[in-house]
Amino acid sequence: MNLLKQKILKDGCVFGDDIIKVDSFLNHQIDVTLYNEIGKAFKERFSQYDITKILTIEASGIGLAAITAQYFNNIPVVFAKKTESLNLDSDIYSSEVFSFTKNKSYKIMVSKKYINPNDKLLIIDDFLANGKAILGMKEIIDQANATLVGAGIVIEKGFQEGGSILRSMGIQVESLASIKSIKDGIITFNN
Amino acid sequence: MNLLKQKILKDGCVFGDDIIKVDSFLNHQIDVTLYNEIGKAFKERFSQYDITKILTIEASGIGLAAITAQYFNNIPVVFAKKTESLNLDSDIYSSEVFSFTKNKSYKIMVSKKYINPNDKLLIIDDFLANGKAILGMKEIIDQANATLVGAGIVIEKGFQEGGSILRSMGIQVESLASIKSIKDGIITFNN
């Protein structure tokens, strides 16, 4: 997705050889026009499927998923929650995710009411690096005996193992920008 | 907003005299069609202002804010972050918020890059109860010497003090549904 890659090159900030910050448009400040283009691009990549729901994870995935759902006939979005809220249903699917960014494990959960065995789910997330968040969401979909159609990712760190792991499991992973490497402040894309 | 009130009566779950769960359409599963109606309603309530940005707080506010921004010419959304991420800028505005739902205090922060003194901000959030989250965001706007235009709330717990506190400070608070009371499982609205 050219617009996205141009935006990454123009507004992304690189730290060392593996950290890229895109919080001016993707995950702290939101460029709503770009989000809509991202939603359209996900629809193109997954147009052949009869998707019933979008699954994402709080927090950065929520806005992306909500905007993207508009291009899938306003199907419901479900976002996995990260912490145990007193108001959350006790009847939940859950899994454990390790975050390298935050250097800790956390539990994610989805109320059993919102995924059923007939659901065909598209996972949407902002980043794919080691793949732990996607695997955690897949585990929840498996617990519900529902179907994972694929994963739509905005930025894949192609130099980390997440993409390979997920694709080797047969999951259709569609990244709108896949970063091959970051060297001396220069970002190179795979596609 | 009638559609919202009907949805609350139909799908909301009440616990005791003060807890209402609307996670089937508002803050766990997202009804994207309803979110669009909510966005339109916020535009109607704040159409007279030249708003430059929407400010919200992770997690539930993000989807609402992103969809709502579409009705304000796709102005940027900024979401305050709740926890100290290793990737977050050190140059931040911050404040402390106490959550009664989670029974703990947390820090919220916004990078200084994303609010400037010329900004006129509309705060969007899903719930208003004691007002602490809105006050925390107001503090951040004040730190940036920016202008708070008002607060668009989906559901106000009118029987708690948040709305009165904010309105007595001169803040224009627009709630799309204001709950007067919850008694014996019966929800009564103010407006």
CSV table of C-alpha atoms in Angstrom, one decimal:
chain,number,residue,atom,x,y,z
A,1,MET,CA,0.0,0.0,0.0
A,2,ASN,CA,1.9,3.0,-1.3
A,3,LEU,CA,0.2,5.7,0.6
A,4,LEU,CA,1.0,3.9,3.9
A,5,LYS,CA,4.7,3.3,2.9
A,6,GLN,CA,5.1,7.0,2.0
A,7,LYS,CA,3.6,8.0,5.3
A,8,ILE,CA,5.9,5.6,7.2
A,9,LEU,CA,9.0,7.0,5.3
A,10,LYS,CA,7.8,10.6,5.9
A,11,ASP,CA,6.5,10.5,9.5
A,12,GLY,CA,7.9,7.3,11.0
A,13,CYS,CA,10.7,7.7,13.6
A,14,VAL,CA,13.3,5.0,13.7
A,15,PHE,CA,15.3,4.0,16.8
A,16,GLY,CA,18.2,1.6,16.4
A,17,ASP,CA,17.7,-1.3,14.0
A,18,ASP,CA,14.3,-2.6,15.2
A,19,ILE,CA,12.1,0.1,16.6
A,20,ILE,CA,9.8,2.2,14.5
A,21,LYS,CA,7.4,4.8,15.9
A,22,VAL,CA,4.4,5.7,13.9
A,23,ASP,CA,2.4,7.3,16.6
A,24,SER,CA,1.8,10.5,14.7
A,25,PHE,CA,-0.7,8.7,12.5
A,26,LEU,CA,-1.3,5.1,13.6
A,27,ASN,CA,-1.3,4.5,17.3
A,28,HIS,CA,-1.4,7.6,19.4
A,29,GLN,CA,-2.6,10.3,17.0
A,30,ILE,CA,-4.9,8.8,14.4
A,31,ASP,CA,-5.1,9.9,10.7
A,32,VAL,CA,-8.7,9.1,10.0
A,33,THR,CA,-8.3,9.5,6.3
A,34,LEU,CA,-5.4,7.0,6.2
A,35,TYR,CA,-7.4,4.6,8.5
A,36,ASN,CA,-10.1,4.6,5.8
A,37,GLU,CA,-7.6,3.8,3.1
A,38,ILE,CA,-6.3,1.0,5.3
A,39,GLY,CA,-9.9,-0.3,5.7
A,40,LYS,CA,-10.4,-0.3,2.0
A,41,ALA,CA,-7.1,-2.1,1.4
A,42,PHE,CA,-8.1,-4.9,3.9
A,43,LYS,CA,-11.4,-5.3,2.2
A,44,GLU,CA,-9.5,-5.8,-1.1
A,45,ARG,CA,-7.3,-8.4,0.4
A,46,PHE,CA,-10.1,-10.4,2.0
A,47,SER,CA,-13.0,-9.6,-0.3
A,48,GLN,CA,-13.5,-13.3,-1.3
A,49,TYR,CA,-14.5,-14.3,2.2
A,50,ASP,CA,-17.8,-14.2,4.0
A,51,ILE,CA,-16.5,-12.6,7.2
A,52,THR,CA,-19.0,-12.3,10.1
A,53,LYS,CA,-16.9,-10.4,12.6
A,54,ILE,CA,-13.6,-8.5,13.1
A,55,LEU,CA,-11.5,-9.4,16.1
A,56,THR,CA,-8.8,-7.1,17.4
A,57,ILE,CA,-7.1,-6.3,20.7
A,58,GLU,CA,-7.1,-3.1,22.7
A,59,ALA,CA,-6.0,-0.4,22.4
A,60,SER,CA,-4.5,0.5,19.0
A,61,GLY,CA,-6.4,-2.1,17.1
A,62,ILE,CA,-9.9,-0.8,18.0
A,63,GLY,CA,-10.0,2.3,15.8
A,64,LEU,CA,-8.6,0.4,12.9
A,65,ALA,CA,-11.1,-2.4,13.3
A,66,ALA,CA,-14.0,0.0,13.7
A,67,ILE,CA,-13.2,1.9,10.5
A,68,THR,CA,-12.3,-1.3,8.6
A,69,ALA,CA,-15.7,-2.9,9.5
A,70,GLN,CA,-17.4,-0.1,7.5
A,71,TYR,CA,-15.9,-1.7,4.4
A,72,PHE,CA,-17.3,-5.1,5.4
A,73,ASN,CA,-21.0,-4.1,5.6
A,74,ASN,CA,-20.6,-2.8,9.2
A,75,ILE,CA,-20.1,-6.3,10.7
A,76,PRO,CA,-19.5,-6.3,14.4
A,77,VAL,CA,-16.1,-5.7,15.9
A,78,VAL,CA,-15.0,-7.5,19.0
A,79,PHE,CA,-12.0,-6.3,20.9
A,80,ALA,CA,-10.1,-8.6,23.2
A,81,LYS,CA,-9.5,-6.9,26.6
A,82,LYS,CA,-6.2,-6.9,28.3
A,83,THR,CA,-6.9,-6.5,31.9
A,84,GLU,CA,-9.3,-8.0,34.3
A,85,SER,CA,-12.1,-5.4,34.8
A,86,LEU,CA,-14.5,-5.8,37.6
A,87,ASN,CA,-17.3,-5.3,35.0
A,88,LEU,CA,-16.2,-8.0,32.7
A,89,ASP,CA,-18.2,-11.2,32.4
A,90,SER,CA,-16.7,-14.2,34.2
A,91,ASP,CA,-17.7,-16.4,31.2
A,92,ILE,CA,-14.8,-15.7,29.0
A,93,TYR,CA,-12.3,-17.2,26.5
A,94,SER,CA,-8.7,-16.2,27.4
A,95,SER,CA,-5.1,-16.6,26.5
A,96,GLU,CA,-1.7,-15.2,27.6
A,97,VAL,CA,0.3,-12.8,25.5
A,98,PHE,CA,3.9,-11.7,26.0
A,99,SER,CA,4.6,-8.1,24.9
A,100,PHE,CA,8.2,-7.4,24.0
A,101,THR,CA,7.4,-3.7,23.8
A,102,LYS,CA,6.2,-3.6,27.4
A,103,ASN,CA,8.4,-6.5,28.5
A,104,LYS,CA,5.6,-8.3,30.3
A,105,SER,CA,2.9,-10.9,29.9
A,106,TYR,CA,-0.7,-10.1,30.0
A,107,LYS,CA,-4.0,-11.9,29.8
A,108,ILE,CA,-6.4,-11.2,27.0
A,109,MET,CA,-10.0,-12.2,27.1
A,110,VAL,CA,-13.2,-12.1,25.1
A,111,SER,CA,-16.7,-12.8,26.6
A,112,LYS,CA,-18.1,-16.1,25.3
A,113,LYS,CA,-21.2,-14.2,24.2
A,114,TYR,CA,-19.4,-12.5,21.4
A,115,ILE,CA,-17.8,-15.3,19.5
A,116,ASN,CA,-19.8,-18.4,18.4
A,117,PRO,CA,-18.9,-21.5,16.4
A,118,ASN,CA,-20.5,-20.1,13.2
A,119,ASP,CA,-18.3,-17.0,13.2
A,120,LYS,CA,-15.7,-16.4,10.5
A,121,LEU,CA,-13.3,-13.9,12.0
A,122,LEU,CA,-10.8,-11.5,10.5
A,123,ILE,CA,-8.1,-10.4,12.9
A,124,ILE,CA,-7.0,-6.8,12.5
A,125,ASP,CA,-4.0,-5.3,14.2
A,126,ASP,CA,-1.6,-2.4,13.8
A,127,PHE,CA,1.7,-4.3,14.1
A,128,LEU,CA,3.0,-7.8,13.6
A,129,ALA,CA,6.4,-8.4,15.1
A,130,ASN,CA,6.8,-11.7,17.0
A,131,GLY,CA,3.2,-12.7,16.4
A,132,LYS,CA,2.3,-13.3,20.0
A,133,ALA,CA,-0.8,-11.1,20.0
A,134,ILE,CA,-2.2,-12.7,16.9
A,135,LEU,CA,-1.5,-16.2,18.3
A,136,GLY,CA,-3.3,-15.2,21.5
A,137,MET,CA,-6.3,-14.1,19.4
A,138,LYS,CA,-6.2,-17.3,17.4
A,139,GLU,CA,-6.2,-19.3,20.6
A,140,ILE,CA,-9.4,-17.5,21.6
A,141,ILE,CA,-11.0,-18.2,18.2
A,142,ASP,CA,-10.0,-21.9,18.6
A,143,GLN,CA,-11.5,-22.0,22.1
A,144,ALA,CA,-14.8,-20.8,20.6
A,145,ASN,CA,-14.6,-23.4,17.8
A,146,ALA,CA,-15.0,-20.5,15.3
A,147,THR,CA,-13.1,-20.0,12.1
A,148,LEU,CA,-10.1,-17.7,11.6
A,149,VAL,CA,-10.2,-16.4,8.1
A,150,GLY,CA,-7.0,-14.4,8.2
A,151,ALA,CA,-5.1,-11.5,9.7
A,152,GLY,CA,-4.9,-8.0,8.3
A,153,ILE,CA,-1.8,-6.2,9.6
A,154,VAL,CA,-0.9,-2.5,8.9
A,155,ILE,CA,2.8,-2.8,9.5
A,156,GLU,CA,4.7,-6.1,9.6
A,157,LYS,CA,8.3,-6.1,10.9
A,158,GLY,CA,9.4,-8.6,8.3
A,159,PHE,CA,12.7,-9.0,10.0
A,160,GLN,CA,11.0,-10.6,13.0
A,161,GLU,CA,9.6,-14.1,13.1
A,162,GLY,CA,5.9,-13.5,13.6
A,163,GLY,CA,4.9,-13.5,9.9
A,164,SER,CA,6.8,-16.7,9.2
A,165,ILE,CA,5.3,-18.5,12.2
A,166,LEU,CA,1.7,-17.5,11.3
A,167,ARG,CA,2.1,-18.3,7.6
A,168,SER,CA,3.7,-21.6,8.3
A,169,MET,CA,0.5,-22.4,10.3
A,170,GLY,CA,-1.5,-21.8,7.2
A,171,ILE,CA,-2.9,-18.4,8.3
A,172,GLN,CA,-3.4,-15.9,5.5
A,173,VAL,CA,-1.5,-12.8,6.8
A,174,GLU,CA,-1.9,-9.7,4.7
A,175,SER,CA,0.4,-6.8,5.7
A,176,LEU,CA,-0.1,-3.5,4.0
A,177,ALA,CA,3.5,-2.6,4.6
A,178,SER,CA,6.2,-5.2,5.4
A,179,ILE,CA,9.5,-3.8,6.6
A,180,LYS,CA,12.5,-5.8,5.4
A,181,SER,CA,15.1,-3.9,7.5
A,182,ILE,CA,16.0,-0.8,9.4
A,183,LYS,CA,19.7,0.1,9.0
A,184,ASP,CA,21.3,3.4,9.9
A,185,GLY,CA,17.9,5.0,10.0
A,186,ILE,CA,16.9,3.8,6.5
A,187,ILE,CA,13.7,1.7,6.2
A,188,THR,CA,13.5,-0.8,3.4
A,189,PHE,CA,10.3,-2.6,2.5
A,190,ASN,CA,9.7,-6.1,1.3
A,191,ASN,CA,6.7,-5.4,-0.9
B,1,MET,CA,-30.8,9.9,21.1
B,2,ASN,CA,-33.7,7.5,20.8
B,3,LEU,CA,-31.9,4.7,18.9
B,4,LEU,CA,-29.3,4.6,21.7
B,5,LYS,CA,-31.9,4.6,24.5
B,6,GLN,CA,-33.8,1.7,22.8
B,7,LYS,CA,-30.6,-0.2,22.4
B,8,ILE,CA,-29.7,0.3,26.1
B,9,LEU,CA,-33.2,-0.8,27.2
B,10,LYS,CA,-33.1,-3.8,24.9
B,11,ASP,CA,-29.4,-5.0,25.3
B,12,GLY,CA,-28.1,-3.4,28.4
B,13,CYS,CA,-27.7,-5.5,31.5
B,14,VAL,CA,-28.2,-4.0,34.9
B,15,PHE,CA,-26.5,-5.1,38.1
B,16,GLY,CA,-27.8,-3.5,41.4
B,17,ASP,CA,-28.7,0.2,41.3
B,18,ASP,CA,-25.6,1.6,39.6
B,19,ILE,CA,-23.9,-0.8,37.2
B,20,ILE,CA,-25.0,-1.0,33.6
B,21,LYS,CA,-23.2,-3.2,31.1
B,22,VAL,CA,-23.5,-2.4,27.4
B,23,ASP,CA,-20.7,-4.5,26.2
B,24,SER,CA,-22.8,-6.2,23.5
B,25,PHE,CA,-22.7,-3.0,21.4
B,26,LEU,CA,-20.6,-0.2,23.0
B,27,ASN,CA,-17.4,-1.3,24.7
B,28,HIS,CA,-16.5,-4.9,24.0
B,29,GLN,CA,-18.4,-5.8,21.0
B,30,ILE,CA,-18.9,-2.8,18.7
B,31,ASP,CA,-22.1,-2.0,16.7
B,32,VAL,CA,-20.5,-0.1,13.9
B,33,THR,CA,-23.8,1.2,12.5
B,34,LEU,CA,-24.8,2.5,16.0
B,35,TYR,CA,-21.3,4.1,16.3
B,36,ASN,CA,-22.0,6.0,13.1
B,37,GLU,CA,-25.3,7.3,14.4
B,38,ILE,CA,-23.5,8.3,17.6
B,39,GLY,CA,-20.9,10.2,15.5
B,40,LYS,CA,-23.6,12.0,13.6
B,41,ALA,CA,-25.3,13.0,16.9
B,42,PHE,CA,-22.1,14.4,18.3
B,43,LYS,CA,-21.6,16.4,15.1
B,44,GLU,CA,-25.1,17.9,15.6
B,45,ARG,CA,-24.4,18.8,19.2
B,46,PHE,CA,-21.1,20.5,18.4
B,47,SER,CA,-21.6,21.7,14.8
B,48,GLN,CA,-21.2,25.4,15.7
B,49,TYR,CA,-17.5,25.0,16.7
B,50,ASP,CA,-14.4,24.9,14.7
B,51,ILE,CA,-12.9,21.8,16.3
B,52,THR,CA,-9.4,20.8,15.3
B,53,LYS,CA,-9.0,17.5,17.1
B,54,ILE,CA,-10.8,14.9,19.1
B,55,LEU,CA,-9.3,13.7,22.3
B,56,THR,CA,-10.2,10.4,23.9
B,57,ILE,CA,-8.8,7.8,26.2
B,58,GLU,CA,-7.9,4.2,25.6
B,59,ALA,CA,-9.5,1.8,25.2
B,60,SER,CA,-13.3,2.1,24.6
B,61,GLY,CA,-13.1,5.7,23.5
B,62,ILE,CA,-10.9,5.0,20.5
B,63,GLY,CA,-13.4,3.4,18.2
B,64,LEU,CA,-16.0,6.0,19.0
B,65,ALA,CA,-13.6,8.8,18.4
B,66,ALA,CA,-12.3,7.5,15.1
B,67,ILE,CA,-15.9,7.0,13.7
B,68,THR,CA,-17.0,10.3,15.1
B,69,ALA,CA,-14.0,12.1,13.4
B,70,GLN,CA,-15.5,11.1,10.1
B,71,TYR,CA,-18.4,13.5,10.7
B,72,PHE,CA,-15.9,16.3,11.6
B,73,ASN,CA,-14.0,16.4,8.3
B,74,ASN,CA,-11.7,13.6,9.3
B,75,ILE,CA,-9.9,15.7,11.9
B,76,PRO,CA,-7.2,13.9,13.8
B,77,VAL,CA,-8.0,11.8,16.9
B,78,VAL,CA,-5.5,11.7,19.8
B,79,PHE,CA,-6.0,9.0,22.4
B,80,ALA,CA,-4.5,9.4,25.9
B,81,LYS,CA,-2.5,6.3,26.9
B,82,LYS,CA,-3.0,4.7,30.2
B,83,THR,CA,0.2,2.9,30.9
B,84,GLU,CA,3.9,3.7,30.5
B,85,SER,CA,4.9,2.0,27.3
B,86,LEU,CA,8.6,1.7,26.6
B,87,ASN,CA,8.0,3.2,23.2
B,88,LEU,CA,6.2,6.3,24.4
B,89,ASP,CA,7.8,9.7,24.1
B,90,SER,CA,9.3,11.1,27.3
B,91,ASP,CA,8.0,14.5,26.4
B,92,ILE,CA,4.5,14.2,27.6
B,93,TYR,CA,1.5,15.9,29.2
B,94,SER,CA,0.1,13.7,32.0
B,95,SER,CA,-2.5,13.5,34.7
B,96,GLU,CA,-3.8,11.0,37.3
B,97,VAL,CA,-7.2,9.3,37.0
B,98,PHE,CA,-9.0,7.2,39.6
B,99,SER,CA,-11.2,4.5,38.1
B,100,PHE,CA,-14.0,3.3,40.3
B,101,THR,CA,-14.7,0.4,37.9
B,102,LYS,CA,-11.2,-0.9,38.3
B,103,ASN,CA,-10.7,0.5,41.8
B,104,LYS,CA,-7.3,1.9,41.1
B,105,SER,CA,-5.5,5.1,40.0
B,106,TYR,CA,-3.7,5.2,36.7
B,107,LYS,CA,-1.7,7.7,34.8
B,108,ILE,CA,-2.8,9.0,31.5
B,109,MET,CA,-0.5,10.8,29.0
B,110,VAL,CA,-0.4,12.4,25.7
B,111,SER,CA,2.7,13.2,23.7
B,112,LYS,CA,3.3,17.0,23.6
B,113,LYS,CA,3.7,16.7,19.9
B,114,TYR,CA,0.0,16.0,19.4
B,115,ILE,CA,-1.7,18.9,21.3
B,116,ASN,CA,-0.7,22.5,20.6
B,117,PRO,CA,-2.0,25.8,21.9
B,118,ASN,CA,-4.0,26.4,18.8
B,119,ASP,CA,-6.0,23.2,19.1
B,120,LYS,CA,-9.7,23.3,19.9
B,121,LEU,CA,-10.5,19.9,21.3
B,122,LEU,CA,-13.6,17.9,21.6
B,123,ILE,CA,-13.4,15.1,24.2
B,124,ILE,CA,-15.3,11.9,23.4
B,125,ASP,CA,-15.9,9.0,25.8
B,126,ASP,CA,-18.3,6.2,26.2
B,127,PHE,CA,-19.3,6.8,29.9
B,128,LEU,CA,-19.5,9.7,32.3
B,129,ALA,CA,-19.9,8.7,35.9
B,130,ASN,CA,-17.8,10.5,38.4
B,131,GLY,CA,-16.1,12.6,35.8
B,132,LYS,CA,-12.5,11.6,36.7
B,133,ALA,CA,-11.4,10.6,33.1
B,134,ILE,CA,-12.8,13.8,31.6
B,135,LEU,CA,-11.1,15.9,34.3
B,136,GLY,CA,-7.8,14.1,33.6
B,137,MET,CA,-8.1,14.9,29.9
B,138,LYS,CA,-9.1,18.5,30.7
B,139,GLU,CA,-5.9,18.8,32.8
B,140,ILE,CA,-3.9,17.6,29.8
B,141,ILE,CA,-5.6,20.1,27.5
B,142,ASP,CA,-4.9,22.8,30.1
B,143,GLN,CA,-1.2,21.8,30.3
B,144,ALA,CA,-1.0,22.3,26.5
B,145,ASN,CA,-2.7,25.7,26.8
B,146,ALA,CA,-5.2,24.4,24.2
B,147,THR,CA,-8.9,24.9,24.3
B,148,LEU,CA,-11.5,22.4,25.5
B,149,VAL,CA,-14.6,22.9,23.4
B,150,GLY,CA,-16.8,20.3,25.2
B,151,ALA,CA,-17.3,16.7,25.9
B,152,GLY,CA,-19.4,14.3,24.0
B,153,ILE,CA,-20.5,11.3,26.1
B,154,VAL,CA,-22.5,8.3,25.0
B,155,ILE,CA,-24.0,7.3,28.3
B,156,GLU,CA,-24.1,9.6,31.4
B,157,LYS,CA,-24.8,8.1,34.7
B,158,GLY,CA,-26.9,11.1,35.7
B,159,PHE,CA,-27.2,9.8,39.3
B,160,GLN,CA,-23.5,10.3,39.8
B,161,GLU,CA,-21.8,13.6,40.3
B,162,GLY,CA,-19.5,13.8,37.2
B,163,GLY,CA,-21.9,15.7,35.0
B,164,SER,CA,-22.7,18.3,37.6
B,165,ILE,CA,-19.1,18.8,38.4
B,166,LEU,CA,-18.1,19.3,34.8
B,167,ARG,CA,-21.1,21.6,33.9
B,168,SER,CA,-20.4,23.7,37.0
B,169,MET,CA,-16.9,24.3,35.6
B,170,GLY,CA,-18.6,25.7,32.4
B,171,ILE,CA,-17.8,22.7,30.3
B,172,GLN,CA,-20.4,21.9,27.6
B,173,VAL,CA,-21.2,18.2,28.3
B,174,GLU,CA,-23.5,16.5,25.7
B,175,SER,CA,-24.7,13.1,26.7
B,176,LEU,CA,-26.6,11.1,24.1
B,177,ALA,CA,-28.3,9.1,26.9
B,178,SER,CA,-28.5,10.3,30.5
B,179,ILE,CA,-29.6,7.7,33.0
B,180,LYS,CA,-31.7,9.1,35.9
B,181,SER,CA,-31.9,6.0,37.9
B,182,ILE,CA,-31.6,2.2,37.9
B,183,LYS,CA,-34.1,0.7,40.3
B,184,ASP,CA,-35.1,-3.0,40.5
B,185,GLY,CA,-33.7,-3.5,37.1
B,186,ILE,CA,-35.7,-0.6,35.5
B,187,ILE,CA,-33.7,2.1,33.7
B,188,THR,CA,-35.1,5.6,33.7
B,189,PHE,CA,-33.6,8.3,31.5
B,190,ASN,CA,-33.3,12.0,32.1
B,191,ASN,CA,-33.8,13.2,28.6
